[in-house]
mmCIF file of C-alpha atoms in Angstrom:
data_model
loop_
_atom_site.group_PDB
_atom_site.id
_atom_site.type_symbol
_atom_site.label_atom_id
_atom_site.label_comp_id
_atom_site.label_asym_id
_atom_site.label_seq_id
_atom_site.Cartn_x
_atom_site.Cartn_y
_atom_site.Cartn_z
ATOM 1 C CA UNK X 1 0.000 0.000 0.000
ATOM 2 C CA UNK X 2 1.152 3.522 -0.784
ATOM 3 C CA UNK X 3 0.037 6.863 0.652
ATOM 4 C CA UNK X 4 -1.530 9.420 -1.678
ATOM 5 C CA UNK X 5 0.241 12.487 -0.226
ATOM 6 C CA UNK X 6 3.283 13.517 1.820
ATOM 7 C CA UNK X 7 5.021 16.658 3.104
ATOM 8 C CA UNK X 8 8.805 16.561 2.581
ATOM 9 C CA UNK X 9 11.236 18.018 5.093
ATOM 10 C CA UNK X 10 12.056 21.543 3.874
ATOM 11 C CA UNK X 11 15.432 21.498 5.650
ATOM 12 C CA UNK X 12 17.080 19.548 2.855
ATOM 13 C CA UNK X 13 17.158 16.116 1.288
ATOM 14 C CA UNK X 14 17.415 13.015 3.409
ATOM 15 C CA UNK X 15 18.735 9.606 2.535
ATOM 16 C CA UNK X 16 15.176 8.422 1.969
ATOM 17 C CA UNK X 17 15.372 5.979 4.864
ATOM 18 C CA UNK X 18 12.170 6.243 6.793
ATOM 19 C CA UNK X 19 11.483 5.821 10.471
ATOM 20 C CA UNK X 20 8.590 6.053 12.861
ATOM 21 C CA UNK X 21 9.326 9.791 13.283
ATOM 22 C CA UNK X 22 9.315 10.487 9.534
ATOM 23 C CA UNK X 23 6.140 8.401 9.218
ATOM 24 C CA UNK X 24 4.391 10.498 11.876
ATOM 25 C CA UNK X 25 5.096 13.658 9.893
ATOM 26 C CA UNK X 26 4.734 11.942 6.482
ATOM 27 C CA UNK X 27 8.112 13.240 5.237
ATOM 28 C CA UNK X 28 9.062 10.267 3.037
ATOM 29 C CA UNK X 29 6.904 8.591 0.385
ATOM 30 C CA UNK X 30 7.221 4.826 0.817
ATOM 31 C CA UNK X 31 5.131 1.645 0.800
ATOM 32 C CA UNK X 32 3.704 -0.303 3.673
ATOM 33 C CA UNK X 33 4.588 -3.857 2.725
ATOM 34 C CA UNK X 34 5.527 -7.320 3.829
ATOM 35 C CA UNK X 35 6.860 -10.482 2.199
ATOM 36 C CA UNK X 36 8.599 -8.620 -0.639
ATOM 37 C CA UNK X 37 11.833 -10.099 -2.017
ATOM 38 C CA UNK X 38 12.532 -7.846 -5.015
ATOM 39 C CA UNK X 39 11.479 -4.245 -5.420
ATOM 40 C CA UNK X 40 11.876 -1.259 -7.736
ATOM 41 C CA UNK X 41 10.143 2.082 -7.115
ATOM 42 C CA UNK X 42 10.210 4.821 -9.741
ATOM 43 C CA UNK X 43 8.789 8.352 -9.425
ATOM 44 C CA UNK X 44 8.020 10.466 -12.496
ATOM 45 C CA UNK X 45 7.158 14.127 -12.982
ATOM 46 C CA UNK X 46 4.003 15.086 -14.873
ATOM 47 C CA UNK X 47 6.220 15.463 -17.952
ATOM 48 C CA UNK X 48 7.352 11.854 -17.634
ATOM 49 C CA UNK X 49 10.846 12.616 -16.343
ATOM 50 C CA UNK X 50 12.247 9.971 -13.994
ATOM 51 C CA UNK X 51 13.099 11.883 -10.812
ATOM 52 C CA UNK X 52 13.613 9.070 -8.306
ATOM 53 C CA UNK X 53 14.413 5.369 -8.339
ATOM 54 C CA UNK X 54 15.063 2.883 -5.545
ATOM 55 C CA UNK X 55 15.662 -0.854 -5.502
ATOM 56 C CA UNK X 56 15.651 -0.911 -1.690
ATOM 57 C CA UNK X 57 12.231 -1.221 -0.049
ATOM 58 C CA UNK X 58 13.657 0.604 2.985
ATOM 59 C CA UNK X 59 14.392 3.768 0.979
ATOM 60 C CA UNK X 60 11.554 6.019 -0.126
ATOM 61 C CA UNK X 61 11.349 9.325 -1.980
ATOM 62 C CA UNK X 62 12.113 12.374 0.155
ATOM 63 C CA UNK X 63 10.621 14.863 -2.337
ATOM 64 C CA UNK X 64 13.955 16.064 -3.696
ATOM 65 C CA UNK X 65 15.478 15.848 -7.174
ATOM 66 C CA UNK X 66 19.163 16.641 -7.709
ATOM 67 C CA UNK X 67 19.309 18.260 -4.264
ATOM 68 C CA UNK X 68 16.349 20.586 -4.873
ATOM 69 C CA UNK X 69 12.906 20.309 -3.309
ATOM 70 C CA UNK X 70 10.393 19.434 -6.018
ATOM 71 C CA UNK X 71 7.412 21.639 -6.750
ATOM 72 C CA UNK X 72 4.150 21.020 -4.974
ATOM 73 C CA UNK X 73 1.937 18.881 -7.178
ATOM 74 C CA UNK X 74 1.063 15.403 -8.362
ATOM 75 C CA UNK X 75 3.730 12.831 -9.261
ATOM 76 C CA UNK X 76 3.335 9.378 -10.781
ATOM 77 C CA UNK X 77 4.803 6.285 -9.125
ATOM 78 C CA UNK X 78 5.328 2.796 -10.458
ATOM 79 C CA UNK X 79 6.566 -0.192 -8.517
ATOM 80 C CA UNK X 80 7.578 -3.650 -9.691
ATOM 81 C CA UNK X 81 8.814 -6.587 -7.735
ATOM 82 C CA UNK X 82 8.293 -10.078 -6.446
ATOM 83 C CA UNK X 83 6.818 -11.465 -3.278
ATOM 84 C CA UNK X 84 8.768 -14.060 -1.270
ATOM 85 C CA UNK X 85 6.668 -16.815 -2.898
ATOM 86 C CA UNK X 86 7.961 -15.709 -6.336
ATOM 87 C CA UNK X 87 4.716 -14.063 -7.448
ATOM 88 C CA UNK X 88 5.447 -10.857 -9.400
ATOM 89 C CA UNK X 89 3.574 -7.604 -8.869
ATOM 90 C CA UNK X 90 3.284 -4.262 -10.648
ATOM 91 C CA UNK X 91 1.425 -1.284 -9.222
ATOM 92 C CA UNK X 92 1.004 2.315 -10.328
ATOM 93 C CA UNK X 93 -0.554 5.410 -8.866
ATOM 94 C CA UNK X 94 -0.019 9.040 -8.032
ATOM 95 C CA UNK X 95 1.148 10.929 -4.985
ATOM 96 C CA UNK X 96 0.690 14.584 -4.117
ATOM 97 C CA UNK X 97 3.724 16.412 -2.773
ATOM 98 C CA UNK X 98 2.508 19.091 -0.344
ATOM 99 C CA UNK X 99 4.461 21.967 1.135
ATOM 100 C CA UNK X 100 3.836 23.657 4.484
#
């Protein structure tokens, strides 16, 4: 499952690792998952530009691209991977980046 909005930390980019504290303030866009063995998350701008990619389920998007906070708006995400039982999955959706 993926959230549909988040508010990145305006103090600068993070490593994308998320914690209970970042979850409470919704600062990193990441899935809530279990039993995943392989994973690839990609985030695209409305123009179709790839702005984030992670192959580590423990690293989400912090809302930054090349060290700069992205504009408030809607971004497209796509995830591919496999569950521990070998079953593949592909999911797509959008997320709204909000600014305080």
